[in-house]
Coordinates of C-alpha atoms and ligand atoms in Angstrom, one line a residue:
X10 CA -33.2 18.5 -123.2
X11 CA -32.4 21.3 -120.8
X12 CA -34.1 24.4 -122.1
X13 CA -33.4 28.0 -121.0
X14 CA -36.1 30.5 -121.8
X15 CA -35.0 34.1 -121.6
X16 CA -38.1 36.2 -121.3
X17 CA -38.2 40.0 -121.7
X18 CA -41.5 41.6 -121.0
X19 CA -42.5 43.9 -118.1
X20 CA -46.0 42.6 -117.6
X21 CA -46.8 39.0 -116.5
X22 CA -50.4 39.3 -117.8
X23 CA -49.3 40.3 -121.3
X24 CA -49.5 38.2 -124.3
X25 CA -45.8 37.5 -123.9
X26 CA -46.4 36.5 -120.3
X27 CA -49.1 34.0 -121.4
X28 CA -46.9 32.7 -124.2
X29 CA -44.0 32.2 -121.7
X30 CA -46.3 30.1 -119.4
X31 CA -47.6 28.1 -122.3
X32 CA -44.1 27.4 -123.5
X33 CA -42.8 26.2 -120.2
X34 CA -45.8 23.9 -119.8
X35 CA -45.5 22.6 -123.3
X36 CA -41.8 21.9 -123.0
X37 CA -42.2 20.2 -119.7
X38 CA -45.0 18.0 -121.0
X39 CA -42.6 16.9 -123.8
X40 CA -40.1 15.8 -121.1
X41 CA -37.8 18.8 -121.2
X42 CA -36.3 20.5 -118.1
X43 CA -36.9 24.2 -118.3
X44 CA -35.3 27.2 -116.6
X45 CA -36.7 30.7 -117.1
X46 CA -34.7 33.9 -116.9
X47 CA -37.6 36.4 -116.5
X48 CA -35.5 39.5 -116.9
X49 CA -37.9 42.1 -115.6
X50 CA -39.0 39.9 -112.7
X51 CA -35.3 39.4 -111.9
X52 CA -34.8 43.2 -112.1
X53 CA -31.9 42.4 -114.4
X54 CA -29.4 45.2 -114.6
X55 CA -29.1 46.1 -118.3
X56 CA -26.1 48.5 -118.5
X57 CA -22.6 47.0 -118.7
X58 CA -20.4 49.0 -116.4
X59 CA -17.5 48.9 -114.0
X60 CA -19.6 47.2 -111.3
X61 CA -19.6 44.1 -113.4
X62 CA -15.9 43.5 -112.5
X63 CA -15.9 43.0 -108.7
X64 CA -12.9 44.3 -106.9
X65 CA -11.3 46.1 -109.9
X66 CA -8.9 48.9 -109.3
X67 CA -11.1 52.0 -109.1
X68 CA -8.3 54.2 -110.3
X69 CA -7.9 52.4 -113.6
X70 CA -10.0 53.5 -116.6
X71 CA -12.9 51.0 -117.2
X72 CA -12.5 49.1 -120.5
X73 CA -15.6 47.2 -121.3
X74 CA -13.8 44.3 -123.1
X75 CA -10.6 44.1 -121.1
X76 CA -12.4 44.3 -117.7
X77 CA -14.8 41.6 -118.9
X78 CA -11.8 39.4 -119.9
X79 CA -10.1 39.9 -116.5
X80 CA -13.3 39.4 -114.5
X81 CA -14.1 36.2 -116.4
X82 CA -10.7 34.8 -116.2
X83 CA -10.2 35.6 -112.5
X84 CA -13.6 34.6 -111.2
X85 CA -14.4 38.3 -110.4
X86 CA -17.6 38.7 -112.4
X87 CA -20.7 40.0 -110.8
X88 CA -22.7 37.1 -109.4
X89 CA -25.7 37.7 -111.7
X90 CA -23.6 37.4 -114.8
X91 CA -21.9 34.2 -113.6
X92 CA -25.3 32.7 -112.8
X93 CA -26.6 33.3 -116.3
X94 CA -23.5 31.8 -117.8
X95 CA -24.0 28.7 -115.7
X96 CA -27.6 28.5 -117.2
X97 CA -26.2 28.7 -120.7
X98 CA -23.7 25.9 -120.0
X99 CA -26.5 23.8 -118.6
X100 CA -28.8 24.4 -121.5
X101 CA -29.1 22.2 -124.6
X102 CA -31.4 24.8 -126.2
X103 CA -32.1 28.5 -125.5
X104 CA -35.2 30.4 -126.5
X105 CA -35.1 34.2 -126.5
X106 CA -38.7 35.5 -126.2
X107 CA -39.6 39.1 -126.6
X108 CA -41.8 41.8 -128.2
X109 CA -40.2 43.6 -131.1
X110 CA -39.4 47.0 -129.8
X111 CA -38.1 49.5 -132.3
X112 CA -37.2 46.7 -134.7
X113 CA -35.0 45.0 -132.2
X114 CA -35.0 43.3 -128.7
X115 CA -36.0 45.3 -125.6
X116 CA -33.1 47.0 -124.0
X117 CA -33.2 44.7 -120.9
X118 CA -32.5 41.7 -123.2
X119 CA -29.7 43.5 -125.1
X120 CA -28.2 44.3 -121.7
X121 CA -28.4 40.6 -120.8
X122 CA -26.4 39.8 -123.9
X123 CA -23.9 42.7 -123.4
X124 CA -23.1 41.5 -119.8
X125 CA -23.5 37.7 -120.0
X126 CA -21.5 37.3 -123.2
X127 CA -18.2 37.9 -121.5
X128 CA -14.8 38.1 -123.2
X129 CA -13.3 34.6 -123.0
X130 CA -16.8 33.1 -122.7
X131 CA -18.8 34.2 -125.8
X132 CA -16.1 36.0 -127.7
X133 CA -12.3 36.3 -127.9
X134 CA -11.9 32.5 -127.8
X135 CA -10.0 30.1 -130.0
X136 CA -6.9 30.3 -132.2
X137 CA -6.3 33.4 -134.3
X138 CA -4.3 32.5 -137.4
X139 CA -4.4 32.8 -141.2
X140 CA -6.6 29.7 -141.2
X141 CA -8.8 30.2 -138.2
X142 CA -10.1 33.6 -137.0
X143 CA -11.2 32.6 -133.5
X144 CA -13.9 30.2 -132.5
X145 CA -16.9 32.1 -133.8
X146 CA -19.7 32.0 -136.3
X147 CA -20.5 28.3 -135.9
X148 CA -17.8 27.5 -133.3
X149 CA -17.4 28.5 -129.7
X150 CA -18.8 27.9 -126.2
X151 CA -22.4 27.3 -127.5
X152 CA -21.4 24.7 -130.1
X153 CA -23.9 21.8 -130.1
X154 CA -26.7 23.9 -128.5
X155 CA -29.8 25.1 -130.3
X156 CA -31.4 28.5 -130.2
X157 CA -34.7 30.0 -131.3
X158 CA -36.3 33.4 -131.2
X159 CA -40.0 33.8 -130.3
X160 CA -40.9 37.3 -131.3
X161 CA -44.2 39.3 -131.2
X162 CA -44.8 42.3 -133.4
X163 CA -47.4 45.0 -133.8
X164 CA -46.8 45.1 -137.5
X165 CA -48.5 42.7 -140.0
X166 CA -46.6 39.9 -141.8
X167 CA -46.8 41.8 -145.0
X168 CA -45.1 44.8 -143.4
X169 CA -42.1 42.5 -142.8
X170 CA -42.3 40.7 -146.1
X171 CA -39.7 40.8 -148.9
X172 CA -41.1 44.2 -150.1
X173 CA -42.6 45.3 -146.8
X174 CA -41.9 48.8 -145.6
X175 CA -40.4 47.7 -142.3
X176 CA -37.8 45.6 -144.1
X177 CA -37.8 41.8 -144.3
X178 CA -38.0 40.1 -140.9
X179 CA -35.0 37.9 -141.7
X180 CA -32.9 41.0 -142.3
X181 CA -34.1 42.7 -139.1
X182 CA -33.4 39.6 -137.0
X183 CA -30.1 38.9 -138.7
X184 CA -28.0 40.8 -136.1
X185 CA -29.6 38.7 -133.4
X186 CA -29.7 35.4 -135.1
X187 CA -26.3 35.5 -136.8
X188 CA -24.5 38.1 -134.7
X189 CA -25.7 37.1 -131.2
X190 CA -26.7 33.4 -131.6
X191 CA -24.6 31.9 -134.4
X192 CA -21.5 33.9 -133.4
X193 CA -20.8 32.0 -130.1
X194 CA -21.7 28.7 -131.8
X195 CA -25.5 28.1 -131.5
X196 CA -27.3 26.2 -134.2
X197 CA -30.1 28.6 -135.0
X198 CA -33.6 27.6 -135.8
X199 CA -35.8 29.8 -138.0
X200 CA -37.5 32.4 -135.8
X201 CA -41.1 32.0 -134.7
X202 CA -42.7 35.4 -135.3
X203 CA -46.3 36.3 -134.1
X204 CA -47.4 39.3 -136.2
X205 CA -50.2 41.8 -135.7
X206 CA -50.6 41.1 -132.0
X207 CA -53.3 43.7 -131.5
X208 CA -55.6 41.3 -133.3
X209 CA -55.0 38.5 -130.9
X210 CA -58.0 37.8 -128.7
X211 CA -59.8 34.8 -127.3
X212 CA -61.0 33.7 -130.7
X213 CA -57.5 33.7 -132.4
X214 CA -55.5 32.7 -129.3
X215 CA -55.9 28.9 -129.8
X216 CA -54.3 29.2 -133.3
X217 CA -51.4 31.3 -131.9
X218 CA -50.8 28.6 -129.3
X219 CA -51.1 25.8 -131.8
X220 CA -48.5 27.4 -134.1
X221 CA -46.1 28.1 -131.2
X222 CA -46.6 24.6 -129.8
X223 CA -45.6 23.0 -133.0
X224 CA -42.4 25.0 -133.1
X225 CA -41.6 24.0 -129.5
X226 CA -42.3 20.4 -130.4
X227 CA -39.6 20.7 -133.1
X228 CA -37.0 22.4 -130.9
X229 CA -34.7 19.4 -130.8
X230 CA -35.3 18.2 -134.4
X231 CA -36.3 21.0 -136.8
X232 CA -33.7 21.9 -139.4
X233 CA -31.5 24.8 -138.4
X234 CA -30.6 27.8 -140.6
X235 CA -27.6 26.8 -142.9
X236 CA -25.4 29.7 -141.9
X237 CA -21.9 29.4 -143.4
X238 CA -19.2 28.6 -140.8
X239 CA -16.5 31.2 -140.6
X240 CA -13.7 28.7 -140.5
X241 CA -15.3 26.2 -142.9
X242 CA -13.6 27.5 -146.0
X243 CA -16.3 29.8 -147.4
X244 CA -14.6 32.9 -146.2
X245 CA -11.1 34.3 -147.1
X246 CA -9.2 35.0 -143.9
X247 CA -8.5 37.7 -142.7
X248 CA -10.7 39.7 -145.0
X249 CA -13.7 37.5 -144.0
X250 CA -15.4 38.0 -147.3
X251 CA -17.2 35.2 -149.1
X252 CA -14.8 33.6 -151.6
X253 CA -15.2 34.0 -155.3
X254 CA -17.5 31.4 -156.7
X255 CA -19.9 31.5 -153.8
X256 CA -23.1 33.6 -154.3
X257 CA -21.4 35.5 -157.0
X258 CA -23.1 38.7 -157.9
X259 CA -25.2 38.6 -154.7
X260 CA -25.0 40.9 -151.7
X261 CA -26.9 41.3 -148.5
X262 CA -27.4 39.2 -145.5
X263 CA -28.8 36.2 -147.4
X264 CA -25.3 35.4 -148.8
X265 CA -24.3 34.0 -145.4
X266 CA -26.8 31.2 -145.8
X267 CA -25.5 28.2 -147.8
X268 CA -27.8 27.2 -150.6
Ligands
FAD319 P1 -50.2 42.6 -125.3 O1 -50.4 44.0 -125.5 O2 -50.2 42.1 -123.9 O3 -51.4 41.8 -126.0 C1 -51.6 41.8 -127.4 C2 -53.1 41.4 -127.6 O4 -53.2 40.0 -127.2 C3 -54.1 42.2 -126.9 O5 -55.2 42.4 -127.7 C4 -54.5 41.3 -125.7 O6 -55.8 41.4 -125.3 C5 -54.3 39.9 -126.3 N1 -54.0 38.9 -125.3 C6 -53.0 39.0 -124.3 N2 -53.0 37.9 -123.6 C7 -54.0 37.1 -124.1 C8 -54.4 35.8 -123.7 N3 -53.9 35.1 -122.7 N4 -55.4 35.3 -124.5 C9 -55.9 35.9 -125.5 N5 -55.5 37.2 -125.9 C10 -54.6 37.7 -125.2 N6 -44.1 46.6 -133.3 C11 -43.5 46.4 -134.4 O7 -44.0 45.7 -135.3 N7 -42.3 46.9 -134.7 C12 -41.6 47.7 -133.8 O8 -40.5 48.2 -134.0 C13 -42.3 48.0 -132.6 N8 -41.7 48.8 -131.6 C14 -42.3 49.0 -130.4 C15 -41.7 49.7 -129.5 C16 -42.2 49.9 -128.2 C17 -41.5 50.7 -127.2 C18 -43.5 49.3 -127.9 C19 -44.1 49.5 -126.6 C20 -44.1 48.6 -128.9 C21 -43.6 48.4 -130.1 N9 -44.2 47.6 -131.1 C22 -43.6 47.4 -132.3 C23 -45.4 46.8 -130.8 C24 -45.0 45.6 -130.0 O9 -44.2 44.7 -130.7 C25 -46.3 44.8 -129.6 O10 -47.1 45.7 -128.8 C26 -46.0 43.6 -128.8 O11 -45.3 42.6 -129.6 C27 -47.2 42.9 -128.3 O12 -46.9 41.9 -127.3 P2 -47.4 42.1 -125.8 O13 -47.0 40.8 -125.1 O14 -47.0 43.4 -125.2 O15 -49.0 42.0 -126.1

């Protein structure tokens, strides 16, 4: 497979830096071709702004979505955005690797999503009708591709358990897994989370690599999360609520996983 690893950590000698190097080597040993977008090393520009639409009318108000649509349709996107979109088209699988910062991804990675996920590329695609609400949540440009998060945390696994004070990790990662990955069509693997990283040292590091290595070995074959497809009949359109008879009496993010 072609694998794109998007890496967001400012320090090459960090744990995340070491895990990135391990992942690249492991994937290559398995016969995959790997590209890395090392966002800090690339000095990735995080804020989405008018400079992303090359040659736009400077007198017109900047509109984040509409300028994105025009730039994408007319080949006037900033070159760094177009290059990342090419990598996504090339990839069969995408890994987003990052430390959990304030219960989410580092801002530089969020800025990668904001800018690379252009209107007409990652959203605003497909038929809109009373049967089909755009190609999203299981359909779209990333259909047929796999995606997986590799996340490190300071908090312990129990802090992120079903009754942990930080909230369940699946809920915290839902906006990324469901909103950023499943939305444009990726098949999403369960995340690989490395907890309590302050305890990682030379004695525990081999087990960390072993666990990550097994997940990388399953990148092409492991079962993906059974998110319900938006246009697959489980949701009433246009309300986009689960239909009666499905997960009745249940609420929360888990209802979007098919049993
Ligand atoms: P590092 O600090 O580089 O390393 C972690 C440990 O691994 C160190 O003990 C180091 O010696 C060891 N190590 C590194 N490389 C190796 C190697 N090659 N071999 C053996 N040992 C090694 N945590 C949460 O749980 N929730 C949050 O919301 C959260 N928010 C944060 C917000 C910010 C702004 C910051 C800075 C941190 C936050 N944290 C949070 C903690 C953060 O998630 C962890 O610090 C991070 O995941 C650790 O990853 P790292 O790559 O920076 O590790």
